[in-house]
């Protein structure tokens, strides 16, 4: 029995009927590479069953402590049923991209059963009219609760069901899995009591670890090496209000080589800078088209993995975050890219000064019962409509494989990501790289974004403008200075 960390448990407490807290992916596969040139659903069931030993999350379920007086525990589910978790549907004719996006959004909208292992795989057939896909392709829509994995630890589940060749040999023959009985209420309450006694010590330890970071941050600010001059409350947009229970989804793939060409337009630029510039340009175009573009700059929260080398297979979430400018107030694409690069370097410096891992440790101090009550009241009272946002959207980067992967012998040809949205944050952009492509896919609220194809087109237009400017425009003469962020703004 393993207890959830405060950060993992927070995703359980934050879940409401309108804000399910699972993440997901959409992989599209070509079965022509499989033995015989096709894959049957019963083959997929047998294949996944042979791979269950490859990731603990497959057969672990939550046990919540009465009244949430302490964080939940993971146990090996004594009632595990594979066929509950792996399902099979098909799109009606004609089976095009819009139909797939609508179906994925509907699947992603539905909360998961928190009394079972927190994952679902849905096989979707009937994709024969999606441009660029061979006939006979199928999609694997995956849902995994955020309490179980983050983008990095999710690699363990993905690795368990994927191979580097069409060969479907079982790589986990020694599966010594054993179910566990659900602990009694008295045992859970006693454990909660002793954990509560240790909580003051945890507070002191976390504060003690913060002191050197705060001192370092103060020194770097005083020397001008870092700046907080650009730190302002972002403007409120249509995405920063209470969300409904309905979702939309879409995604746009880009050649990785072209994204690298964009980032090279700014000395020291990164692929992340280029992606944020694409998103910033896409948001600018989308909101401008609705007459809602704020004069002030929009920002994105970008998760940062704090997973260390010895924690690659650790269950749960090991992430911190930083807030980065999206440059939506800048029309010129290369000036926007330069501004984002400068702000990203500064934001990383601020986060590293305090210590991303230390910031994550503070999440372990969340009082469990109060966290759940606060989340429910926040939603019921519609509080998100009454205050300014901390950030406008989320942009999360999930590194994928640089070589082709195979599922049940079928070759993966596309991969997109999904994420949770919640009150005051109704748009998440998930960046997923695979082989020679990098895709920006997004999840939003249907009321906030009734036209996801319009935002997808805006992202594509933003990319085209950046690429054209990077190839034909002049590069900035010098790397933007982090200590003087106002200059990047003046350049707009």
PDB file of C-alpha atoms in Angstrom, residues 241-478:
ATOM      1  CA  UNK A 241     -14.205  31.751 -16.252  1.00  0.00           C
ATOM      2  CA  UNK A 242     -16.207  28.820 -14.886  1.00  0.00           C
ATOM      3  CA  UNK A 243     -16.111  25.812 -17.213  1.00  0.00           C
ATOM      4  CA  UNK A 244     -18.948  23.494 -18.172  1.00  0.00           C
ATOM      5  CA  UNK A 245     -18.821  19.696 -18.357  1.00  0.00           C
ATOM      6  CA  UNK A 246     -18.470  19.692 -22.181  1.00  0.00           C
ATOM      7  CA  UNK A 247     -15.179  19.660 -24.094  1.00  0.00           C
ATOM      8  CA  UNK A 248     -13.770  20.292 -27.555  1.00  0.00           C
ATOM      9  CA  UNK A 249     -10.564  18.901 -29.041  1.00  0.00           C
ATOM     10  CA  UNK A 250      -8.440  19.443 -32.140  1.00  0.00           C
ATOM     11  CA  UNK A 251      -4.784  19.348 -33.098  1.00  0.00           C
ATOM     12  CA  UNK A 252      -2.318  20.520 -35.735  1.00  0.00           C
ATOM     13  CA  UNK A 253       0.942  18.688 -36.589  1.00  0.00           C
ATOM     14  CA  UNK A 254       4.041  20.551 -37.758  1.00  0.00           C
ATOM     15  CA  UNK A 255       7.342  19.285 -39.227  1.00  0.00           C
ATOM     16  CA  UNK A 256       9.917  19.299 -36.431  1.00  0.00           C
ATOM     17  CA  UNK A 257      12.581  20.585 -38.836  1.00  0.00           C
ATOM     18  CA  UNK A 258      10.472  23.680 -39.558  1.00  0.00           C
ATOM     19  CA  UNK A 259       9.908  24.356 -35.844  1.00  0.00           C
ATOM     20  CA  UNK A 260      13.677  24.153 -35.345  1.00  0.00           C
ATOM     21  CA  UNK A 261      14.148  26.620 -38.202  1.00  0.00           C
ATOM     22  CA  UNK A 262      11.813  29.015 -36.395  1.00  0.00           C
ATOM     23  CA  UNK A 263      13.661  28.760 -33.069  1.00  0.00           C
ATOM     24  CA  UNK A 264      16.989  29.401 -34.858  1.00  0.00           C
ATOM     25  CA  UNK A 265      15.700  32.837 -35.870  1.00  0.00           C
ATOM     26  CA  UNK A 266      16.527  34.028 -32.338  1.00  0.00           C
ATOM     27  CA  UNK A 267      20.039  33.455 -30.940  1.00  0.00           C
ATOM     28  CA  UNK A 268      19.740  30.931 -28.120  1.00  0.00           C
ATOM     29  CA  UNK A 269      16.103  30.170 -28.979  1.00  0.00           C
ATOM     30  CA  UNK A 270      14.599  26.800 -28.109  1.00  0.00           C
ATOM     31  CA  UNK A 271      11.901  24.586 -29.588  1.00  0.00           C
ATOM     32  CA  UNK A 272       9.723  25.515 -26.599  1.00  0.00           C
ATOM     33  CA  UNK A 273      10.150  29.204 -27.457  1.00  0.00           C
ATOM     34  CA  UNK A 274       9.027  28.514 -31.030  1.00  0.00           C
ATOM     35  CA  UNK A 275       5.993  26.526 -29.872  1.00  0.00           C
ATOM     36  CA  UNK A 276       4.963  29.266 -27.430  1.00  0.00           C
ATOM     37  CA  UNK A 277       5.323  31.810 -30.231  1.00  0.00           C
ATOM     38  CA  UNK A 278       3.018  29.704 -32.429  1.00  0.00           C
ATOM     39  CA  UNK A 279       0.471  29.457 -29.598  1.00  0.00           C
ATOM     40  CA  UNK A 280       0.757  33.179 -28.844  1.00  0.00           C
ATOM     41  CA  UNK A 281       0.163  34.032 -32.490  1.00  0.00           C
ATOM     42  CA  UNK A 282      -2.728  31.580 -32.690  1.00  0.00           C
ATOM     43  CA  UNK A 283      -4.422  33.048 -29.606  1.00  0.00           C
ATOM     44  CA  UNK A 284      -3.872  36.559 -30.935  1.00  0.00           C
ATOM     45  CA  UNK A 285      -5.576  35.688 -34.231  1.00  0.00           C
ATOM     46  CA  UNK A 286      -8.410  33.748 -32.593  1.00  0.00           C
ATOM     47  CA  UNK A 287      -9.316  36.463 -30.077  1.00  0.00           C
ATOM     48  CA  UNK A 288      -8.775  39.245 -32.616  1.00  0.00           C
ATOM     49  CA  UNK A 289     -11.255  37.531 -34.934  1.00  0.00           C
ATOM     50  CA  UNK A 290     -13.859  37.758 -32.174  1.00  0.00           C
ATOM     51  CA  UNK A 291     -13.016  41.356 -31.293  1.00  0.00           C
ATOM     52  CA  UNK A 292     -11.728  40.226 -27.880  1.00  0.00           C
ATOM     53  CA  UNK A 293      -7.949  40.645 -28.080  1.00  0.00           C
ATOM     54  CA  UNK A 294      -6.736  42.408 -24.891  1.00  0.00           C
ATOM     55  CA  UNK A 295      -4.118  45.116 -25.176  1.00  0.00           C
ATOM     56  CA  UNK A 296      -2.214  43.499 -22.309  1.00  0.00           C
ATOM     57  CA  UNK A 297      -0.106  40.405 -22.856  1.00  0.00           C
ATOM     58  CA  UNK A 298      -1.509  36.904 -22.239  1.00  0.00           C
ATOM     59  CA  UNK A 299       0.478  34.314 -20.294  1.00  0.00           C
ATOM     60  CA  UNK A 300       0.771  30.533 -20.139  1.00  0.00           C
ATOM     61  CA  UNK A 301       1.540  28.211 -17.264  1.00  0.00           C
ATOM     62  CA  UNK A 302       4.207  25.730 -18.353  1.00  0.00           C
ATOM     63  CA  UNK A 303       4.716  22.622 -16.173  1.00  0.00           C
ATOM     64  CA  UNK A 304       8.334  21.704 -15.388  1.00  0.00           C
ATOM     65  CA  UNK A 305       9.392  18.168 -14.567  1.00  0.00           C
ATOM     66  CA  UNK A 306      11.470  17.894 -11.372  1.00  0.00           C
ATOM     67  CA  UNK A 307      11.860  14.147 -11.809  1.00  0.00           C
ATOM     68  CA  UNK A 308      15.431  13.148 -11.017  1.00  0.00           C
ATOM     69  CA  UNK A 309      17.430  10.360 -12.639  1.00  0.00           C
ATOM     70  CA  UNK A 310      16.489   7.791 -10.004  1.00  0.00           C
ATOM     71  CA  UNK A 311      12.786   8.711 -10.226  1.00  0.00           C
ATOM     72  CA  UNK A 312      12.097   7.937 -13.881  1.00  0.00           C
ATOM     73  CA  UNK A 313       9.713   5.110 -12.988  1.00  0.00           C
ATOM     74  CA  UNK A 314       8.254   6.730  -9.879  1.00  0.00           C
ATOM     75  CA  UNK A 315       4.482   6.753  -9.752  1.00  0.00           C
ATOM     76  CA  UNK A 316       2.568  10.034  -9.705  1.00  0.00           C
ATOM     77  CA  UNK A 317       3.460  13.649 -10.327  1.00  0.00           C
ATOM     78  CA  UNK A 318       6.851  15.272  -9.865  1.00  0.00           C
ATOM     79  CA  UNK A 319       6.284  18.647 -11.483  1.00  0.00           C
ATOM     80  CA  UNK A 320       6.574  22.325 -10.738  1.00  0.00           C
ATOM     81  CA  UNK A 321       5.559  25.196 -13.019  1.00  0.00           C
ATOM     82  CA  UNK A 322       6.512  28.592 -14.345  1.00  0.00           C
ATOM     83  CA  UNK A 323       4.463  31.342 -15.986  1.00  0.00           C
ATOM     84  CA  UNK A 324       5.669  32.499 -19.409  1.00  0.00           C
ATOM     85  CA  UNK A 325       4.649  35.342 -21.698  1.00  0.00           C
ATOM     86  CA  UNK A 326       2.877  34.484 -24.982  1.00  0.00           C
ATOM     87  CA  UNK A 327       3.599  37.828 -26.658  1.00  0.00           C
ATOM     88  CA  UNK A 328      -0.012  38.270 -27.812  1.00  0.00           C
ATOM     89  CA  UNK A 329       0.454  42.055 -27.696  1.00  0.00           C
ATOM     90  CA  UNK A 330       3.100  41.849 -30.457  1.00  0.00           C
ATOM     91  CA  UNK A 331       1.993  41.576 -34.084  1.00  0.00           C
ATOM     92  CA  UNK A 332       5.398  40.917 -35.662  1.00  0.00           C
ATOM     93  CA  UNK A 333       6.140  37.155 -35.433  1.00  0.00           C
ATOM     94  CA  UNK A 334       9.919  37.424 -34.939  1.00  0.00           C
ATOM     95  CA  UNK A 335       9.588  40.192 -32.350  1.00  0.00           C
ATOM     96  CA  UNK A 336       7.083  37.986 -30.541  1.00  0.00           C
ATOM     97  CA  UNK A 337       9.544  35.078 -30.620  1.00  0.00           C
ATOM     98  CA  UNK A 338      12.367  37.279 -29.260  1.00  0.00           C
ATOM     99  CA  UNK A 339      10.110  38.576 -26.482  1.00  0.00           C
ATOM    100  CA  UNK A 340       9.022  35.046 -25.497  1.00  0.00           C
ATOM    101  CA  UNK A 341      12.616  33.809 -25.453  1.00  0.00           C
ATOM    102  CA  UNK A 342      13.700  36.645 -23.149  1.00  0.00           C
ATOM    103  CA  UNK A 343      10.769  36.106 -20.810  1.00  0.00           C
ATOM    104  CA  UNK A 344      11.242  32.316 -20.753  1.00  0.00           C
ATOM    105  CA  UNK A 345      14.908  32.669 -19.780  1.00  0.00           C
ATOM    106  CA  UNK A 346      13.944  35.074 -17.009  1.00  0.00           C
ATOM    107  CA  UNK A 347      11.092  32.860 -15.768  1.00  0.00           C
ATOM    108  CA  UNK A 348      13.359  29.815 -15.665  1.00  0.00           C
ATOM    109  CA  UNK A 349      15.906  31.835 -13.711  1.00  0.00           C
ATOM    110  CA  UNK A 350      13.289  32.898 -11.146  1.00  0.00           C
ATOM    111  CA  UNK A 351      12.047  29.328 -10.754  1.00  0.00           C
ATOM    112  CA  UNK A 352      15.537  27.850 -10.497  1.00  0.00           C
ATOM    113  CA  UNK A 353      16.624  30.440  -7.957  1.00  0.00           C
ATOM    114  CA  UNK A 354      14.021  29.305  -5.459  1.00  0.00           C
ATOM    115  CA  UNK A 355      14.221  25.707  -6.645  1.00  0.00           C
ATOM    116  CA  UNK A 356      11.493  24.012  -8.676  1.00  0.00           C
ATOM    117  CA  UNK A 357      11.626  20.963  -6.411  1.00  0.00           C
ATOM    118  CA  UNK A 358      11.137  23.144  -3.326  1.00  0.00           C
ATOM    119  CA  UNK A 359       8.075  24.762  -4.892  1.00  0.00           C
ATOM    120  CA  UNK A 360       6.701  21.286  -5.534  1.00  0.00           C
ATOM    121  CA  UNK A 361       7.301  20.293  -1.902  1.00  0.00           C
ATOM    122  CA  UNK A 362       4.850  22.953  -0.749  1.00  0.00           C
ATOM    123  CA  UNK A 363       2.043  20.997  -2.425  1.00  0.00           C
ATOM    124  CA  UNK A 364       2.655  18.180   0.059  1.00  0.00           C
ATOM    125  CA  UNK A 365       1.404  20.479   2.831  1.00  0.00           C
ATOM    126  CA  UNK A 366      -2.150  20.837   1.455  1.00  0.00           C
ATOM    127  CA  UNK A 367      -4.690  19.935   4.181  1.00  0.00           C
ATOM    128  CA  UNK A 368      -6.562  17.099   2.511  1.00  0.00           C
ATOM    129  CA  UNK A 369     -10.096  17.753   3.730  1.00  0.00           C
ATOM    130  CA  UNK A 370      -9.901  21.530   3.232  1.00  0.00           C
ATOM    131  CA  UNK A 371      -8.546  21.100  -0.315  1.00  0.00           C
ATOM    132  CA  UNK A 372     -11.546  19.068  -1.412  1.00  0.00           C
ATOM    133  CA  UNK A 373     -14.027  21.406   0.289  1.00  0.00           C
ATOM    134  CA  UNK A 374     -12.346  24.446  -1.237  1.00  0.00           C
ATOM    135  CA  UNK A 375     -12.480  22.991  -4.758  1.00  0.00           C
ATOM    136  CA  UNK A 376     -16.174  22.160  -4.454  1.00  0.00           C
ATOM    137  CA  UNK A 377     -17.079  25.584  -3.075  1.00  0.00           C
ATOM    138  CA  UNK A 378     -14.981  27.355  -5.731  1.00  0.00           C
ATOM    139  CA  UNK A 379     -16.997  25.608  -8.451  1.00  0.00           C
ATOM    140  CA  UNK A 380     -20.431  25.926  -6.844  1.00  0.00           C
ATOM    141  CA  UNK A 381     -20.018  29.634  -6.138  1.00  0.00           C
ATOM    142  CA  UNK A 382     -18.679  30.347  -9.652  1.00  0.00           C
ATOM    143  CA  UNK A 383     -15.711  32.150  -8.076  1.00  0.00           C
ATOM    144  CA  UNK A 384     -13.696  31.922 -11.308  1.00  0.00           C
ATOM    145  CA  UNK A 385     -15.999  34.531 -12.862  1.00  0.00           C
ATOM    146  CA  UNK A 386     -15.219  37.072 -10.147  1.00  0.00           C
ATOM    147  CA  UNK A 387     -11.414  37.308 -10.021  1.00  0.00           C
ATOM    148  CA  UNK A 388      -8.484  37.980 -12.313  1.00  0.00           C
ATOM    149  CA  UNK A 389      -6.637  34.876 -13.570  1.00  0.00           C
ATOM    150  CA  UNK A 390      -3.185  33.873 -12.375  1.00  0.00           C
ATOM    151  CA  UNK A 391      -2.418  32.858 -15.975  1.00  0.00           C
ATOM    152  CA  UNK A 392      -4.539  32.565 -19.114  1.00  0.00           C
ATOM    153  CA  UNK A 393      -3.845  29.133 -20.600  1.00  0.00           C
ATOM    154  CA  UNK A 394      -1.626  26.086 -20.069  1.00  0.00           C
ATOM    155  CA  UNK A 395       1.075  24.929 -22.494  1.00  0.00           C
ATOM    156  CA  UNK A 396       2.556  21.554 -21.555  1.00  0.00           C
ATOM    157  CA  UNK A 397       5.279  19.751 -23.493  1.00  0.00           C
ATOM    158  CA  UNK A 398       5.377  15.932 -23.558  1.00  0.00           C
ATOM    159  CA  UNK A 399       8.529  14.538 -25.224  1.00  0.00           C
ATOM    160  CA  UNK A 400       7.786  11.568 -27.475  1.00  0.00           C
ATOM    161  CA  UNK A 401       9.790   8.911 -29.240  1.00  0.00           C
ATOM    162  CA  UNK A 402      12.289   9.855 -31.936  1.00  0.00           C
ATOM    163  CA  UNK A 403      11.830   6.441 -33.586  1.00  0.00           C
ATOM    164  CA  UNK A 404       8.610   4.748 -34.837  1.00  0.00           C
ATOM    165  CA  UNK A 405       6.592   2.792 -32.265  1.00  0.00           C
ATOM    166  CA  UNK A 406       4.273  -0.182 -32.731  1.00  0.00           C
ATOM    167  CA  UNK A 407       1.149  -1.191 -30.805  1.00  0.00           C
ATOM    168  CA  UNK A 408      -0.020  -4.768 -31.266  1.00  0.00           C
ATOM    169  CA  UNK A 409       2.082  -4.824 -34.460  1.00  0.00           C
ATOM    170  CA  UNK A 410       0.439  -1.660 -35.865  1.00  0.00           C
ATOM    171  CA  UNK A 411       2.694   1.311 -36.579  1.00  0.00           C
ATOM    172  CA  UNK A 412       1.932   4.587 -34.821  1.00  0.00           C
ATOM    173  CA  UNK A 413       1.741   7.349 -37.403  1.00  0.00           C
ATOM    174  CA  UNK A 414       0.301  10.266 -35.375  1.00  0.00           C
ATOM    175  CA  UNK A 415       0.132  11.230 -31.700  1.00  0.00           C
ATOM    176  CA  UNK A 416      -1.846  13.993 -30.011  1.00  0.00           C
ATOM    177  CA  UNK A 417      -2.354  14.891 -26.356  1.00  0.00           C
ATOM    178  CA  UNK A 418      -5.257  15.978 -24.143  1.00  0.00           C
ATOM    179  CA  UNK A 419      -5.340  17.602 -20.743  1.00  0.00           C
ATOM    180  CA  UNK A 420      -7.724  18.712 -18.010  1.00  0.00           C
ATOM    181  CA  UNK A 421      -9.265  22.153 -17.858  1.00  0.00           C
ATOM    182  CA  UNK A 422     -10.792  23.733 -14.791  1.00  0.00           C
ATOM    183  CA  UNK A 423     -12.468  26.906 -13.567  1.00  0.00           C
ATOM    184  CA  UNK A 424     -10.493  30.004 -14.577  1.00  0.00           C
ATOM    185  CA  UNK A 425      -8.366  27.963 -17.014  1.00  0.00           C
ATOM    186  CA  UNK A 426     -10.430  26.764 -19.950  1.00  0.00           C
ATOM    187  CA  UNK A 427      -7.729  26.077 -22.553  1.00  0.00           C
ATOM    188  CA  UNK A 428      -4.798  23.675 -22.373  1.00  0.00           C
ATOM    189  CA  UNK A 429      -2.352  23.277 -25.257  1.00  0.00           C
ATOM    190  CA  UNK A 430      -0.545  19.928 -25.251  1.00  0.00           C
ATOM    191  CA  UNK A 431       2.648  19.696 -27.301  1.00  0.00           C
ATOM    192  CA  UNK A 432       3.603  16.156 -28.293  1.00  0.00           C
ATOM    193  CA  UNK A 433       6.657  15.298 -30.399  1.00  0.00           C
ATOM    194  CA  UNK A 434       6.908  12.027 -32.328  1.00  0.00           C
ATOM    195  CA  UNK A 435       9.615  11.018 -34.857  1.00  0.00           C
ATOM    196  CA  UNK A 436       9.856  14.028 -37.223  1.00  0.00           C
ATOM    197  CA  UNK A 437       6.659  15.839 -36.186  1.00  0.00           C
ATOM    198  CA  UNK A 438       5.558  17.996 -33.296  1.00  0.00           C
ATOM    199  CA  UNK A 439       1.827  18.484 -32.755  1.00  0.00           C
ATOM    200  CA  UNK A 440      -0.008  21.195 -30.855  1.00  0.00           C
ATOM    201  CA  UNK A 441      -3.330  19.755 -29.731  1.00  0.00           C
ATOM    202  CA  UNK A 442      -5.743  21.470 -27.401  1.00  0.00           C
ATOM    203  CA  UNK A 443      -8.630  20.820 -25.061  1.00  0.00           C
ATOM    204  CA  UNK A 444     -11.140  23.528 -24.212  1.00  0.00           C
ATOM    205  CA  UNK A 445     -14.643  24.132 -22.935  1.00  0.00           C
ATOM    206  CA  UNK A 446     -17.327  23.917 -25.633  1.00  0.00           C
ATOM    207  CA  UNK A 447     -18.998  27.143 -24.490  1.00  0.00           C
ATOM    208  CA  UNK A 448     -15.683  29.024 -24.426  1.00  0.00           C
ATOM    209  CA  UNK A 449     -14.529  27.658 -27.788  1.00  0.00           C
ATOM    210  CA  UNK A 450     -17.517  26.612 -29.911  1.00  0.00           C
ATOM    211  CA  UNK A 451     -15.329  26.628 -33.045  1.00  0.00           C
ATOM    212  CA  UNK A 452     -12.154  24.595 -32.322  1.00  0.00           C
ATOM    213  CA  UNK A 453     -11.349  24.323 -36.050  1.00  0.00           C
ATOM    214  CA  UNK A 454     -11.008  28.140 -36.116  1.00  0.00           C
ATOM    215  CA  UNK A 455      -8.354  28.055 -33.382  1.00  0.00           C
ATOM    216  CA  UNK A 456      -6.621  25.148 -35.166  1.00  0.00           C
ATOM    217  CA  UNK A 457      -6.537  27.251 -38.358  1.00  0.00           C
ATOM    218  CA  UNK A 458      -5.163  30.201 -36.358  1.00  0.00           C
ATOM    219  CA  UNK A 459      -2.330  28.031 -35.031  1.00  0.00           C
ATOM    220  CA  UNK A 460      -1.507  26.923 -38.578  1.00  0.00           C
ATOM    221  CA  UNK A 461      -1.531  30.523 -39.823  1.00  0.00           C
ATOM    222  CA  UNK A 462       0.689  31.601 -36.921  1.00  0.00           C
ATOM    223  CA  UNK A 463       3.150  28.805 -37.758  1.00  0.00           C
ATOM    224  CA  UNK A 464       3.210  29.758 -41.459  1.00  0.00           C
ATOM    225  CA  UNK A 465       3.961  33.400 -40.613  1.00  0.00           C
ATOM    226  CA  UNK A 466       6.748  32.490 -38.207  1.00  0.00           C
ATOM    227  CA  UNK A 467       8.342  30.076 -40.674  1.00  0.00           C
ATOM    228  CA  UNK A 468       8.194  32.603 -43.518  1.00  0.00           C
ATOM    229  CA  UNK A 469       9.717  35.285 -41.292  1.00  0.00           C
ATOM    230  CA  UNK A 470      12.438  32.919 -40.038  1.00  0.00           C
ATOM    231  CA  UNK A 471      13.422  31.934 -43.561  1.00  0.00           C
ATOM    232  CA  UNK A 472      13.209  35.324 -45.204  1.00  0.00           C
ATOM    233  CA  UNK A 473      13.216  37.949 -42.485  1.00  0.00           C
ATOM    234  CA  UNK A 474      16.101  39.471 -40.614  1.00  0.00           C
ATOM    235  CA  UNK A 475      17.238  37.780 -37.415  1.00  0.00           C
ATOM    236  CA  UNK A 476      17.524  39.875 -34.223  1.00  0.00           C
ATOM    237  CA  UNK A 477      21.018  41.330 -34.024  1.00  0.00           C
ATOM    238  CA  UNK A 478      21.634  40.170 -30.469  1.00  0.00           C
TER     239      UNK A 478
END
